[in-house]
Coordinates of C-alpha atoms in Angstrom, one line a residue:
Chain A
M1 CA 108.1 -138.6 -14.6
E2 CA 106.5 -135.2 -13.9
Q3 CA 106.5 -134.0 -10.4
T4 CA 103.2 -134.0 -8.6
L5 CA 101.8 -132.7 -5.3
H6 CA 99.6 -135.1 -3.4
G7 CA 97.5 -134.7 -0.3
F8 CA 94.1 -134.1 1.3
A9 CA 92.1 -130.9 1.2
H10 CA 91.5 -128.5 4.1
T11 CA 88.9 -126.0 3.1
Y12 CA 88.3 -122.4 4.2
G13 CA 86.1 -119.5 3.2
K14 CA 86.8 -116.0 1.9
N15 CA 89.4 -113.5 3.1
V16 CA 91.6 -115.9 5.1
D17 CA 93.9 -113.1 6.5
T18 CA 97.5 -113.2 7.6
D19 CA 96.5 -112.5 11.3
V20 CA 94.7 -115.9 11.4
I21 CA 97.4 -117.6 9.2
I22 CA 100.1 -116.7 11.7
P23 CA 99.0 -114.5 14.6
G24 CA 101.2 -111.4 15.3
K25 CA 102.6 -112.8 18.5
Y26 CA 104.5 -115.5 16.6
C27 CA 106.0 -113.1 14.1
N28 CA 109.3 -113.0 15.9
I29 CA 109.9 -116.7 15.2
I30 CA 112.3 -117.5 12.4
D31 CA 112.4 -121.3 12.4
H32 CA 110.1 -122.6 9.7
A33 CA 108.9 -125.8 11.5
E34 CA 108.2 -123.9 14.6
L35 CA 106.1 -121.4 12.6
G36 CA 104.4 -124.4 11.1
K37 CA 103.1 -125.5 14.5
H38 CA 101.0 -122.2 14.6
A39 CA 99.8 -122.2 11.0
L40 CA 96.2 -121.1 10.7
E41 CA 95.9 -121.1 14.5
G42 CA 93.6 -118.1 14.4
I43 CA 91.0 -119.8 12.3
D44 CA 91.6 -123.5 12.9
P45 CA 93.5 -124.2 16.2
E46 CA 93.6 -128.0 15.4
F47 CA 95.1 -127.5 12.0
S48 CA 98.7 -128.2 12.9
S49 CA 97.9 -131.4 14.7
R50 CA 95.6 -132.6 11.8
V51 CA 97.7 -131.6 8.8
K52 CA 99.8 -134.3 7.0
A53 CA 102.7 -133.7 4.8
G54 CA 101.5 -132.9 1.2
D55 CA 98.0 -131.7 2.3
V56 CA 96.4 -128.9 0.3
I57 CA 94.7 -125.7 1.6
V58 CA 91.6 -124.8 -0.5
A59 CA 90.1 -121.4 0.0
D60 CA 87.7 -118.9 -1.5
T61 CA 88.7 -115.4 -2.6
N62 CA 91.4 -113.0 -1.3
F63 CA 93.5 -115.6 0.5
G64 CA 96.3 -114.0 2.5
C65 CA 94.9 -110.5 2.8
G66 CA 96.3 -108.1 5.4
S67 CA 99.9 -107.9 6.5
S68 CA 103.1 -108.3 4.4
R69 CA 104.5 -110.9 6.8
E70 CA 106.4 -113.4 4.8
V71 CA 106.1 -115.8 7.7
A72 CA 102.5 -116.4 6.6
P73 CA 103.4 -118.5 3.6
I74 CA 106.5 -119.8 5.5
A75 CA 104.2 -121.1 8.3
I76 CA 101.9 -122.8 5.8
K77 CA 104.9 -124.5 4.1
G78 CA 106.5 -125.2 7.4
A79 CA 103.3 -127.1 8.4
G80 CA 103.9 -129.5 5.5
V81 CA 101.3 -128.1 3.2
S82 CA 102.2 -128.7 -0.5
A83 CA 100.0 -126.1 -2.1
V84 CA 97.3 -123.6 -1.7
I85 CA 94.4 -123.4 -4.2
A86 CA 92.2 -120.3 -4.0
K87 CA 89.7 -118.4 -6.1
S88 CA 92.1 -115.4 -5.7
F89 CA 95.0 -114.3 -3.6
A90 CA 95.9 -110.9 -1.9
R91 CA 98.8 -109.4 -3.8
I92 CA 101.6 -109.3 -1.1
F93 CA 100.8 -112.9 -0.1
F94 CA 100.9 -113.9 -3.8
R95 CA 104.4 -112.4 -4.2
N96 CA 105.6 -113.9 -0.9
A97 CA 104.4 -117.4 -1.8
L98 CA 106.2 -117.3 -5.1
N99 CA 109.3 -116.0 -3.5
I100 CA 109.6 -118.6 -0.8
G101 CA 108.5 -121.5 -3.1
L102 CA 105.0 -122.3 -1.8
P103 CA 103.1 -123.4 -4.9
I104 CA 99.8 -121.5 -5.2
F105 CA 97.0 -122.0 -7.8
E106 CA 94.1 -119.7 -8.8
C107 CA 91.2 -121.9 -9.8
P108 CA 87.7 -121.0 -8.8
E109 CA 86.2 -124.1 -10.4
A110 CA 88.5 -126.4 -8.3
V111 CA 87.6 -124.5 -5.1
D112 CA 83.8 -124.9 -5.8
D113 CA 84.4 -128.6 -6.5
I114 CA 86.7 -129.7 -3.7
A115 CA 85.3 -130.7 -0.3
A116 CA 87.2 -131.0 3.0
G117 CA 89.1 -134.3 3.0
D118 CA 89.1 -134.8 -0.8
E119 CA 92.2 -136.4 -2.1
I120 CA 94.0 -134.0 -4.4
V121 CA 96.8 -134.4 -6.9
I122 CA 98.3 -131.4 -8.6
V123 CA 100.7 -131.3 -11.5
P124 CA 102.4 -127.9 -11.1
G125 CA 104.0 -127.9 -14.6
T126 CA 100.6 -127.9 -16.2
G127 CA 98.4 -126.4 -13.4
M128 CA 96.2 -129.5 -13.6
I129 CA 94.3 -130.2 -10.3
H130 CA 92.9 -133.7 -10.0
N131 CA 90.2 -134.4 -7.4
K132 CA 90.8 -138.2 -6.9
T133 CA 87.8 -138.5 -4.5
K134 CA 85.3 -137.1 -7.1
G135 CA 87.1 -138.1 -10.2
T136 CA 87.1 -134.5 -11.5
Q137 CA 89.9 -132.3 -12.8
H138 CA 90.5 -128.6 -13.4
R139 CA 93.2 -126.4 -14.8
A140 CA 94.5 -123.4 -12.8
A141 CA 95.2 -120.0 -14.3
A142 CA 98.6 -119.9 -15.8
L143 CA 101.1 -117.5 -14.1
P144 CA 102.0 -114.4 -16.2
P145 CA 105.2 -115.0 -18.3
F146 CA 107.4 -112.9 -16.1
M147 CA 106.5 -114.8 -13.0
Q148 CA 107.0 -118.1 -14.9
S149 CA 110.5 -116.9 -15.9
L150 CA 111.2 -116.1 -12.2
I151 CA 110.2 -119.6 -11.2
A152 CA 112.2 -121.0 -14.1
V153 CA 115.5 -119.5 -12.8
G154 CA 114.6 -120.9 -9.4
G155 CA 113.0 -117.9 -7.7
L156 CA 113.8 -114.3 -6.9
K157 CA 117.0 -115.2 -5.0
N158 CA 118.5 -116.8 -8.1
Y159 CA 117.3 -114.0 -10.3
V160 CA 119.2 -111.5 -8.1
E161 CA 122.3 -113.7 -8.3
E162 CA 122.1 -113.8 -12.0
R163 CA 121.7 -110.0 -12.1
L164 CA 124.7 -109.6 -9.8
A165 CA 126.8 -112.0 -11.9
K166 CA 126.0 -109.9 -15.0
A167 CA 126.8 -106.6 -13.4
Chain B
M1 CA 113.4 -99.1 -44.8
D2 CA 111.0 -100.9 -42.5
R3 CA 113.2 -100.0 -39.5
A4 CA 113.4 -96.4 -40.6
R5 CA 109.6 -96.2 -40.8
R6 CA 109.2 -97.9 -37.4
E7 CA 111.6 -95.4 -35.9
A8 CA 109.8 -92.5 -37.5
E9 CA 106.6 -93.8 -36.0
L10 CA 108.1 -94.2 -32.6
M11 CA 109.3 -90.6 -32.8
V12 CA 105.8 -89.5 -33.5
V13 CA 104.5 -91.5 -30.6
H14 CA 106.7 -89.5 -28.2
D15 CA 105.7 -86.1 -29.6
S16 CA 102.2 -86.3 -30.8
R17 CA 99.6 -85.9 -28.2
D18 CA 96.9 -84.7 -30.6
S19 CA 97.2 -87.0 -33.5
P20 CA 94.0 -89.1 -33.3
R21 CA 95.7 -92.0 -35.0
K22 CA 98.2 -92.3 -32.2
K23 CA 95.7 -91.6 -29.4
R24 CA 95.6 -95.2 -28.2
I25 CA 99.3 -95.4 -27.8
T26 CA 99.8 -92.0 -26.2
M27 CA 96.9 -92.4 -23.8
G28 CA 97.4 -90.3 -20.6
M29 CA 98.7 -91.8 -17.4
T30 CA 97.5 -91.8 -13.9
L31 CA 99.6 -90.4 -11.0
T32 CA 100.8 -93.9 -10.2
Q33 CA 101.7 -94.7 -13.8
K34 CA 103.7 -91.5 -14.1
I35 CA 105.9 -92.3 -11.1
L36 CA 106.3 -95.9 -12.2
A37 CA 107.3 -94.9 -15.8
R38 CA 109.9 -92.5 -14.6
H39 CA 111.5 -95.1 -12.2
A40 CA 111.5 -97.7 -15.0
G41 CA 113.2 -95.2 -17.4
L42 CA 110.2 -95.3 -19.7
D43 CA 108.1 -92.6 -21.3
H44 CA 105.0 -94.5 -20.9
V45 CA 103.7 -97.6 -19.0
E46 CA 100.5 -99.5 -19.6
T47 CA 98.3 -101.2 -17.0
G48 CA 99.4 -104.8 -16.5
Q49 CA 102.9 -104.1 -17.9
I50 CA 105.7 -105.7 -15.8
I51 CA 108.5 -103.2 -15.1
N52 CA 111.8 -103.1 -13.3
A53 CA 111.8 -99.9 -11.3
K54 CA 114.5 -98.1 -9.4
V55 CA 113.7 -97.4 -5.8
D56 CA 114.4 -94.3 -3.9
L57 CA 114.1 -95.9 -0.4
V58 CA 113.8 -99.4 1.0
L59 CA 112.2 -99.7 4.4
A60 CA 112.2 -102.6 6.9
N61 CA 111.4 -103.1 10.6
E62 CA 113.0 -105.6 12.9
L63 CA 110.7 -108.4 11.9
S64 CA 110.8 -108.0 8.1
A65 CA 114.5 -107.0 8.2
A66 CA 115.6 -110.1 10.1
V67 CA 114.1 -112.4 7.5
A68 CA 115.4 -110.2 4.7
I69 CA 118.9 -110.2 6.1
E70 CA 118.8 -114.0 6.4
V71 CA 117.7 -114.2 2.7
M72 CA 120.4 -111.7 1.6
R73 CA 123.1 -113.8 3.3
T74 CA 122.1 -116.7 1.1
I75 CA 122.4 -114.7 -2.2
K76 CA 125.8 -115.3 -3.8
G77 CA 127.6 -112.1 -4.4
A78 CA 125.3 -110.0 -2.3
D79 CA 127.7 -108.6 0.2
R80 CA 126.6 -104.9 0.1
V81 CA 123.3 -103.1 0.0
F82 CA 122.9 -101.0 -3.2
D83 CA 123.1 -97.7 -1.4
P84 CA 123.4 -97.3 2.4
E85 CA 121.7 -93.9 2.3
K86 CA 118.6 -95.3 0.6
I87 CA 117.6 -97.8 3.3
A88 CA 115.7 -97.1 6.4
L89 CA 115.6 -99.6 9.3
V90 CA 113.2 -98.9 12.1
E91 CA 112.7 -100.9 15.3
D92 CA 109.0 -100.7 16.1
H93 CA 107.1 -104.0 16.2
F94 CA 108.2 -105.7 19.5
V95 CA 109.7 -102.6 21.2
P96 CA 111.1 -102.3 23.7
A97 CA 112.0 -105.9 23.2
K98 CA 109.2 -108.2 24.5
D99 CA 111.5 -111.1 25.1
A100 CA 114.9 -112.6 24.2
Q101 CA 113.8 -113.7 20.8
S102 CA 112.5 -110.1 19.9
A103 CA 115.8 -108.7 21.2
K104 CA 117.7 -111.1 18.9
L105 CA 115.8 -109.8 15.8
A106 CA 116.4 -106.2 16.8
K107 CA 120.1 -106.9 17.3
M108 CA 120.3 -108.6 13.9
M109 CA 119.0 -105.4 12.3
K110 CA 121.2 -103.1 14.4
D111 CA 124.3 -105.1 13.6
F112 CA 123.3 -105.2 9.9
A113 CA 122.9 -101.4 9.9
A114 CA 126.4 -101.0 11.4
E115 CA 128.0 -103.5 9.0
Q116 CA 126.4 -101.9 5.9
K117 CA 126.9 -98.3 7.2
I118 CA 123.1 -97.7 6.9
T119 CA 122.5 -94.1 7.9
H120 CA 118.8 -94.2 8.5
F121 CA 118.7 -96.6 11.4
F122 CA 116.2 -95.8 14.2
D123 CA 116.7 -97.4 17.5
V124 CA 114.2 -97.5 20.3
G125 CA 113.9 -94.0 21.8
R126 CA 115.1 -92.3 18.6
G127 CA 112.4 -93.3 16.2
G128 CA 109.0 -94.8 16.7
I129 CA 106.5 -96.4 14.3
E130 CA 108.2 -96.6 10.9
H131 CA 105.4 -94.9 9.0
V132 CA 105.2 -92.1 11.4
V133 CA 109.0 -91.7 11.5
L134 CA 109.8 -91.7 7.8
P135 CA 107.6 -88.7 6.7
E136 CA 108.6 -86.7 9.8
A137 CA 112.3 -87.4 9.1
G138 CA 112.1 -86.1 5.6
L139 CA 112.7 -89.5 4.0
V140 CA 109.5 -89.3 1.9
A141 CA 109.0 -86.8 -1.0
P142 CA 106.6 -86.5 -3.9
G143 CA 107.3 -88.5 -7.0
E144 CA 109.5 -91.0 -5.1
L145 CA 109.2 -94.8 -5.2
I146 CA 109.4 -96.5 -1.9
V147 CA 109.1 -100.1 -1.0
G148 CA 108.9 -101.4 2.5
G149 CA 108.7 -104.7 4.4
D150 CA 105.4 -103.7 6.0
S151 CA 102.0 -103.7 4.4
H152 CA 101.3 -100.1 5.6
T153 CA 104.1 -98.7 3.5
C154 CA 101.4 -97.4 1.3
T155 CA 101.1 -94.6 3.9
Y156 CA 103.6 -92.4 1.9
G157 CA 101.2 -91.9 -0.9
A158 CA 99.9 -89.1 1.3
L159 CA 102.8 -87.1 0.1
G160 CA 102.5 -88.0 -3.6
A161 CA 105.0 -90.9 -3.6
F162 CA 104.4 -94.4 -5.0
A163 CA 104.8 -96.6 -2.0
T164 CA 103.9 -100.3 -1.5
G165 CA 104.4 -103.1 1.0
M166 CA 106.3 -106.3 0.2
G167 CA 107.6 -109.4 2.0
S168 CA 111.1 -110.0 3.1
T169 CA 112.5 -111.8 0.1
D170 CA 111.4 -108.9 -2.2
I171 CA 113.0 -106.5 0.3
A172 CA 116.2 -108.5 0.3
A173 CA 116.3 -108.2 -3.5
A174 CA 115.6 -104.4 -3.2
F175 CA 118.4 -104.1 -0.6
V176 CA 120.8 -105.6 -3.1
L177 CA 119.6 -104.4 -6.5
G178 CA 118.0 -101.1 -5.7
E179 CA 115.3 -102.2 -8.0
V180 CA 112.0 -104.1 -7.8
W181 CA 109.8 -105.7 -10.4
L182 CA 106.2 -104.4 -10.4
K183 CA 103.1 -104.9 -12.4
V184 CA 101.6 -101.5 -13.3
P185 CA 98.3 -101.5 -11.5
P186 CA 95.0 -100.1 -12.9
T187 CA 93.8 -97.1 -10.9
I188 CA 90.5 -96.6 -9.1
K189 CA 89.8 -92.9 -8.8
L190 CA 88.1 -91.9 -5.6
V191 CA 86.3 -88.5 -5.8
Y192 CA 85.2 -87.1 -2.5
S193 CA 82.8 -84.2 -2.3
G194 CA 81.2 -82.3 0.5
K195 CA 82.3 -80.9 3.8
L196 CA 83.1 -83.1 6.8
G197 CA 80.6 -82.4 9.6
P198 CA 81.5 -81.9 13.3
M199 CA 83.4 -84.8 14.9
V200 CA 83.9 -86.4 11.5
F201 CA 87.5 -86.9 10.4
A202 CA 89.8 -88.5 7.8
K203 CA 89.5 -91.8 9.6
D204 CA 85.8 -91.8 9.2
L205 CA 86.2 -91.0 5.5
M206 CA 88.6 -93.9 5.0
L207 CA 86.5 -96.4 7.0
K208 CA 83.6 -95.3 4.7
T209 CA 85.9 -95.9 1.7
V210 CA 87.0 -99.3 2.8
G211 CA 83.4 -100.2 3.6
T212 CA 82.4 -99.0 0.1
L213 CA 85.2 -100.8 -1.8
G214 CA 85.3 -104.0 0.3
I215 CA 88.5 -105.6 1.6
D216 CA 89.3 -107.1 -1.8
G217 CA 87.7 -104.3 -3.8
A218 CA 91.0 -102.7 -4.8
T219 CA 93.3 -105.8 -4.9
Y220 CA 96.2 -105.2 -7.3
R221 CA 94.8 -101.7 -7.9
A222 CA 96.1 -98.2 -7.2
L223 CA 93.8 -95.8 -5.4
E224 CA 94.0 -92.1 -6.4
Y225 CA 92.3 -89.8 -3.8
T226 CA 90.8 -86.7 -5.3
G227 CA 88.0 -84.2 -4.8
T228 CA 87.2 -81.0 -2.9
T229 CA 87.0 -82.8 0.5
I230 CA 90.6 -84.1 0.0
N231 CA 92.0 -80.6 -0.7
E232 CA 90.8 -79.5 2.7
L233 CA 92.4 -82.4 4.6
S234 CA 95.6 -81.9 6.6
I235 CA 98.7 -83.9 5.8
T236 CA 97.9 -86.1 8.9
G237 CA 94.4 -86.7 7.5
R238 CA 95.8 -87.8 4.2
I239 CA 98.4 -90.0 5.9
T240 CA 95.5 -91.8 7.8
M241 CA 93.7 -92.4 4.5
A242 CA 96.7 -93.5 2.4
N243 CA 97.7 -95.8 5.3
M244 CA 94.5 -97.8 5.0
A245 CA 94.6 -98.3 1.2
I246 CA 95.9 -101.8 1.9
E247 CA 92.7 -102.5 3.9
A248 CA 90.9 -102.5 0.5
G249 CA 93.6 -104.7 -0.9
A250 CA 95.2 -101.9 -2.9
K251 CA 98.8 -101.9 -4.0
N252 CA 99.2 -98.2 -3.2
G253 CA 97.0 -95.2 -2.4
I254 CA 98.1 -91.8 -3.6
F255 CA 97.3 -88.1 -3.4
V256 CA 98.6 -85.3 -5.6
A257 CA 101.2 -83.3 -3.7
D258 CA 99.6 -79.9 -3.4
E259 CA 101.1 -76.8 -1.7
K260 CA 100.4 -78.2 1.8
A261 CA 102.3 -81.4 1.0
I262 CA 105.2 -79.6 -0.7
A263 CA 105.5 -77.3 2.3
F264 CA 105.4 -80.3 4.7
V265 CA 108.2 -82.0 2.8
Q266 CA 110.3 -78.9 2.3
E267 CA 110.3 -78.2 6.0
R268 CA 111.9 -81.6 6.5
T269 CA 114.4 -82.1 3.6
T270 CA 116.3 -80.1 1.1
R271 CA 116.2 -83.0 -1.4
K272 CA 114.9 -82.1 -4.8
F273 CA 111.7 -83.9 -6.0
I274 CA 109.2 -84.0 -8.8
V275 CA 105.5 -83.3 -8.3
D276 CA 103.4 -85.5 -10.7
H277 CA 99.9 -85.0 -11.8
A278 CA 97.6 -87.4 -13.6
D279 CA 97.0 -86.6 -17.2
A280 CA 93.7 -85.1 -18.1
D281 CA 93.0 -88.1 -20.3
A282 CA 94.4 -90.7 -17.8
Q283 CA 92.5 -94.0 -18.0
Y284 CA 90.8 -95.1 -14.7
E285 CA 89.5 -98.6 -14.2
R286 CA 86.6 -97.0 -12.4
V287 CA 85.6 -93.8 -10.6
V288 CA 84.0 -94.0 -7.2
N289 CA 82.2 -90.9 -6.0
I290 CA 81.9 -90.5 -2.2
D291 CA 79.7 -87.7 -0.9
V292 CA 80.6 -86.9 2.7
E293 CA 77.9 -84.3 3.3
N294 CA 75.9 -85.4 6.3
M295 CA 78.2 -88.5 6.8
E296 CA 78.3 -89.5 10.4
P297 CA 81.3 -90.9 12.3
Q298 CA 82.0 -94.5 11.0
I299 CA 82.9 -97.7 12.8
A300 CA 84.3 -100.9 11.4
C301 CA 82.7 -103.7 13.4
P302 CA 84.3 -107.2 14.0
H303 CA 85.9 -109.0 12.2
T304 CA 86.9 -107.2 8.9
P305 CA 87.8 -103.6 8.2
D306 CA 85.1 -103.3 5.6
N307 CA 82.3 -104.2 8.0
V308 CA 81.6 -100.5 8.3
H309 CA 78.5 -98.8 9.8
G310 CA 77.5 -95.3 10.8
V311 CA 77.9 -94.7 14.5
S312 CA 74.2 -94.2 15.2
D313 CA 73.6 -97.7 13.7
V314 CA 76.2 -99.2 16.0
T315 CA 75.2 -97.4 19.2
R316 CA 71.6 -98.6 18.8
D317 CA 72.9 -101.5 20.9
E318 CA 74.9 -100.8 24.0
I319 CA 78.4 -102.1 23.2
L320 CA 80.4 -102.2 26.4
L321 CA 84.1 -102.0 26.1
D322 CA 87.1 -103.4 28.0
Q323 CA 89.9 -101.5 26.3
I324 CA 90.4 -98.5 24.1
F325 CA 93.5 -98.1 22.1
I326 CA 94.7 -94.8 20.6
G327 CA 97.8 -94.8 18.4
S328 CA 99.3 -96.7 15.5
C329 CA 100.6 -95.7 12.1
T330 CA 97.0 -94.8 11.2
N331 CA 96.2 -92.4 14.1
G332 CA 99.3 -92.0 16.3
Y333 CA 99.9 -88.4 15.3
I334 CA 100.0 -85.2 17.3
E335 CA 96.8 -84.0 15.6
D336 CA 95.1 -87.2 16.8
L337 CA 96.4 -86.8 20.4
R338 CA 95.2 -83.2 20.5
I339 CA 91.7 -84.3 19.7
V340 CA 91.7 -86.9 22.4
A341 CA 93.2 -84.6 25.0
K342 CA 90.6 -81.9 24.2
I343 CA 87.8 -84.4 24.9
L344 CA 89.4 -86.0 28.0
D345 CA 90.8 -82.8 29.6
G346 CA 89.8 -82.5 33.2
K347 CA 87.7 -85.7 33.0
Q348 CA 88.0 -89.3 34.1
I349 CA 87.7 -92.3 31.8
S350 CA 85.0 -94.9 32.7
P351 CA 86.1 -97.1 35.6
R352 CA 85.2 -100.2 33.6
L353 CA 87.9 -99.5 31.0
R354 CA 91.6 -99.4 30.4
V355 CA 92.7 -96.8 27.8
I356 CA 96.1 -97.3 26.2
V357 CA 97.6 -94.4 24.3
N358 CA 100.6 -94.8 22.1
P359 CA 102.1 -91.7 20.5
G360 CA 103.4 -92.7 17.1
S361 CA 106.9 -91.5 17.4
Q362 CA 109.5 -90.1 19.8
K363 CA 108.9 -86.7 18.2
V364 CA 105.1 -87.0 18.6
W365 CA 105.6 -88.1 22.2
M366 CA 107.8 -85.1 23.0
Q367 CA 105.5 -82.7 21.3
A368 CA 102.6 -84.2 23.2
A369 CA 104.6 -83.8 26.4
N370 CA 105.5 -80.2 25.6
E371 CA 101.8 -79.4 25.0
G372 CA 100.8 -81.0 28.3
I373 CA 98.8 -83.6 26.4
L374 CA 100.5 -86.6 28.1
S375 CA 99.7 -85.2 31.5
I376 CA 96.0 -84.6 30.6
L377 CA 95.7 -88.2 29.4
A378 CA 97.5 -89.6 32.4
A379 CA 95.4 -87.6 34.8
A380 CA 92.3 -88.9 33.0
G381 CA 93.4 -92.5 33.7
C382 CA 95.0 -93.4 30.4
A383 CA 98.2 -95.5 30.3
V384 CA 100.6 -93.7 28.0
N385 CA 103.1 -96.0 26.3
T386 CA 106.4 -95.5 24.4
P387 CA 105.9 -95.5 20.6
G388 CA 105.5 -98.9 18.9
C389 CA 103.3 -101.3 16.9
G390 CA 102.8 -103.8 19.7
A391 CA 99.2 -103.4 20.7
C392 CA 97.9 -103.0 17.1
F393 CA 99.0 -106.4 15.9
G394 CA 98.6 -108.4 19.1
G395 CA 102.4 -108.3 19.8
H396 CA 102.5 -106.9 23.3
M397 CA 101.8 -103.7 25.3
G398 CA 98.0 -104.0 25.2
T399 CA 97.1 -107.5 24.1
L400 CA 93.4 -108.5 24.4
G401 CA 92.2 -111.6 26.4
D402 CA 89.4 -114.0 25.7
G403 CA 86.0 -112.3 25.5
E404 CA 87.4 -108.8 25.7
R405 CA 86.2 -106.0 23.4
C406 CA 88.3 -103.1 22.2
L407 CA 87.6 -99.9 20.4
S408 CA 90.7 -98.9 18.5
T409 CA 92.1 -96.2 16.2
T410 CA 94.1 -98.8 14.4
N411 CA 93.6 -100.2 10.9
R412 CA 92.7 -103.9 11.1
N413 CA 90.2 -105.9 13.2
Y414 CA 90.6 -109.5 11.9
V415 CA 90.1 -112.4 14.3
G416 CA 92.9 -112.4 16.7
R417 CA 94.5 -109.2 15.4
M418 CA 95.0 -107.6 18.8
G419 CA 95.4 -110.8 20.8
S420 CA 92.9 -113.5 21.6
P421 CA 90.9 -114.9 18.7
K422 CA 88.0 -114.7 21.1
A423 CA 88.3 -110.9 21.4
E424 CA 86.5 -108.3 19.4
V425 CA 88.0 -105.2 17.8
Y426 CA 86.0 -102.2 16.5
L427 CA 87.8 -99.5 14.6
A428 CA 87.1 -95.8 14.8
S429 CA 88.5 -92.3 14.9
P430 CA 90.4 -90.8 17.8
A431 CA 87.4 -88.6 18.6
T432 CA 85.0 -91.6 18.7
C433 CA 87.5 -93.5 20.9
A434 CA 87.9 -90.5 23.3
A435 CA 84.1 -90.0 23.6
S436 CA 83.8 -93.7 24.3
A437 CA 86.5 -93.6 26.9
L438 CA 84.3 -91.4 29.0
T439 CA 81.3 -93.7 28.8
G440 CA 82.8 -97.1 28.7
R441 CA 80.7 -98.0 25.6
I442 CA 80.8 -97.1 21.9
T443 CA 79.6 -93.5 21.9
D444 CA 78.8 -91.0 19.2
P445 CA 81.3 -88.1 19.7
R446 CA 78.8 -85.7 18.3
V447 CA 76.6 -86.1 21.4
L448 CA 79.6 -85.1 23.4
E449 CA 80.1 -82.0 21.3
L450 CA 76.5 -81.1 21.8
A451 CA 76.9 -81.6 25.5
H452 CA 79.9 -79.3 25.5
A453 CA 78.1 -76.7 23.5
L454 CA 75.2 -76.8 25.9
S455 CA 77.4 -76.5 29.0
P456 CA 78.1 -72.9 30.1

């Protein structure tokens, strides 16, 4: 059976930046679960106490703008979030999320459709996003082929291992 | 037969610039495309193309390095970095160590540098803020490709390099392979015309640019800075502008290396480099004209760097300040400190304020000391810190509390950027910050100049 991601939506606006995703003062933390306790603290201080494993962050355009801190997607993943759906992502965040294995989906229609608390099921293989609360579904933009191939080998780390093995 | 024809056609593609039939294929390249093509070993790259590019330098600070080192340890077969002379490690974010955890990260990086025999390791007291340190240490030259574990790595475009920020896993991969995968970005050409007025600086120009483009206006794009105004700018001014390309979401921001840039680099390294120029028929996604004639000093108001207004708009209300911060990879250079010292010389800062000054590097600090700048600032009531990123990103050494308001020469003013999410940050030039230091509220530095001119 195809793997799915399942949880409830937490919705945010445009330009959710890395300073609110994980404020600078926590950037010397390495432990993922500890980082997760401070995820989105700058914009939603109650987030870490409210979020349940599998929940989905839904945001408008330019999610993750600002710093290159990889601890931003790590904190989100560490909080138990299964995926981020946004109208668009800032480029460094986009790379970082792929690299650390946080599933992200670009889908403006889904963002417009989903309200806070809606029950969401995502099929990563097809990019299908089902809003169980509203009975609607949307398909996220497919990743470019090169990025799909990176994911297919299990991420950038495995890609580097393969390159080293061939060398 | 078919293959022979294909090969013949390919030959033509390489040689023929003027054949109209081949025009589409031989379309000119932007400055960014030229550098990317060379580093990918290709004659030509198209916008959107994914390339594997060789890197000339990989940068990390103690925060991004610590995570990258951990990642590298998990990669099978990755025992050594690709070239210990092409990696720069700079301790700058929580320096001197804020706490035991920060000290641990710094030690991880230092041990890694020793283990891998990395030559360009900058400890506390011998470096400063990474983006100030690398150009001054001769580690950046035109035509080079630099990636760094810090979003402001784009700073090096000031010297005609392609430079972009990445996260730690990408940096770990670059440490090991000496290559990165990149999508060739479309370029937005910025054309500046007109002469900057009194008390208007590169920082004002860049704030205006970010305000014009918006914080996602250049996402996934390259910015190419051109025009008569740009030619007049100092290298420091160009550094300030390239530094903030990321504030419009850009992948990189780049200037053509002119005589000034070449001289700057040659004073600091004997390394050979290539100076690239955009082709006359380069394809730009769009061209944005910015006329700076009569432009006033600019301020980015809370809570995004694109919320930019002219100073006279902002000072219509009295905006009282609690802190002024002068420093960072945007404005922590000797030229910046000279401006501030000139304005504060022999005066006292407003009693309602604290002013924190952070020279960008050890060299800048020493130069400022030699020129008497540090004494002028201290005598005026400023706290002068050792170089570091702390205050700018809410790390330490100048963190804001609830309800406090800061005017800063830094590059970002998102909610909580400099500390409390209930604080407010305004961004401006060093001159605007210095003028405001005297009054305790956001102040138009031109008024000050007028006052100076009027005084005997």
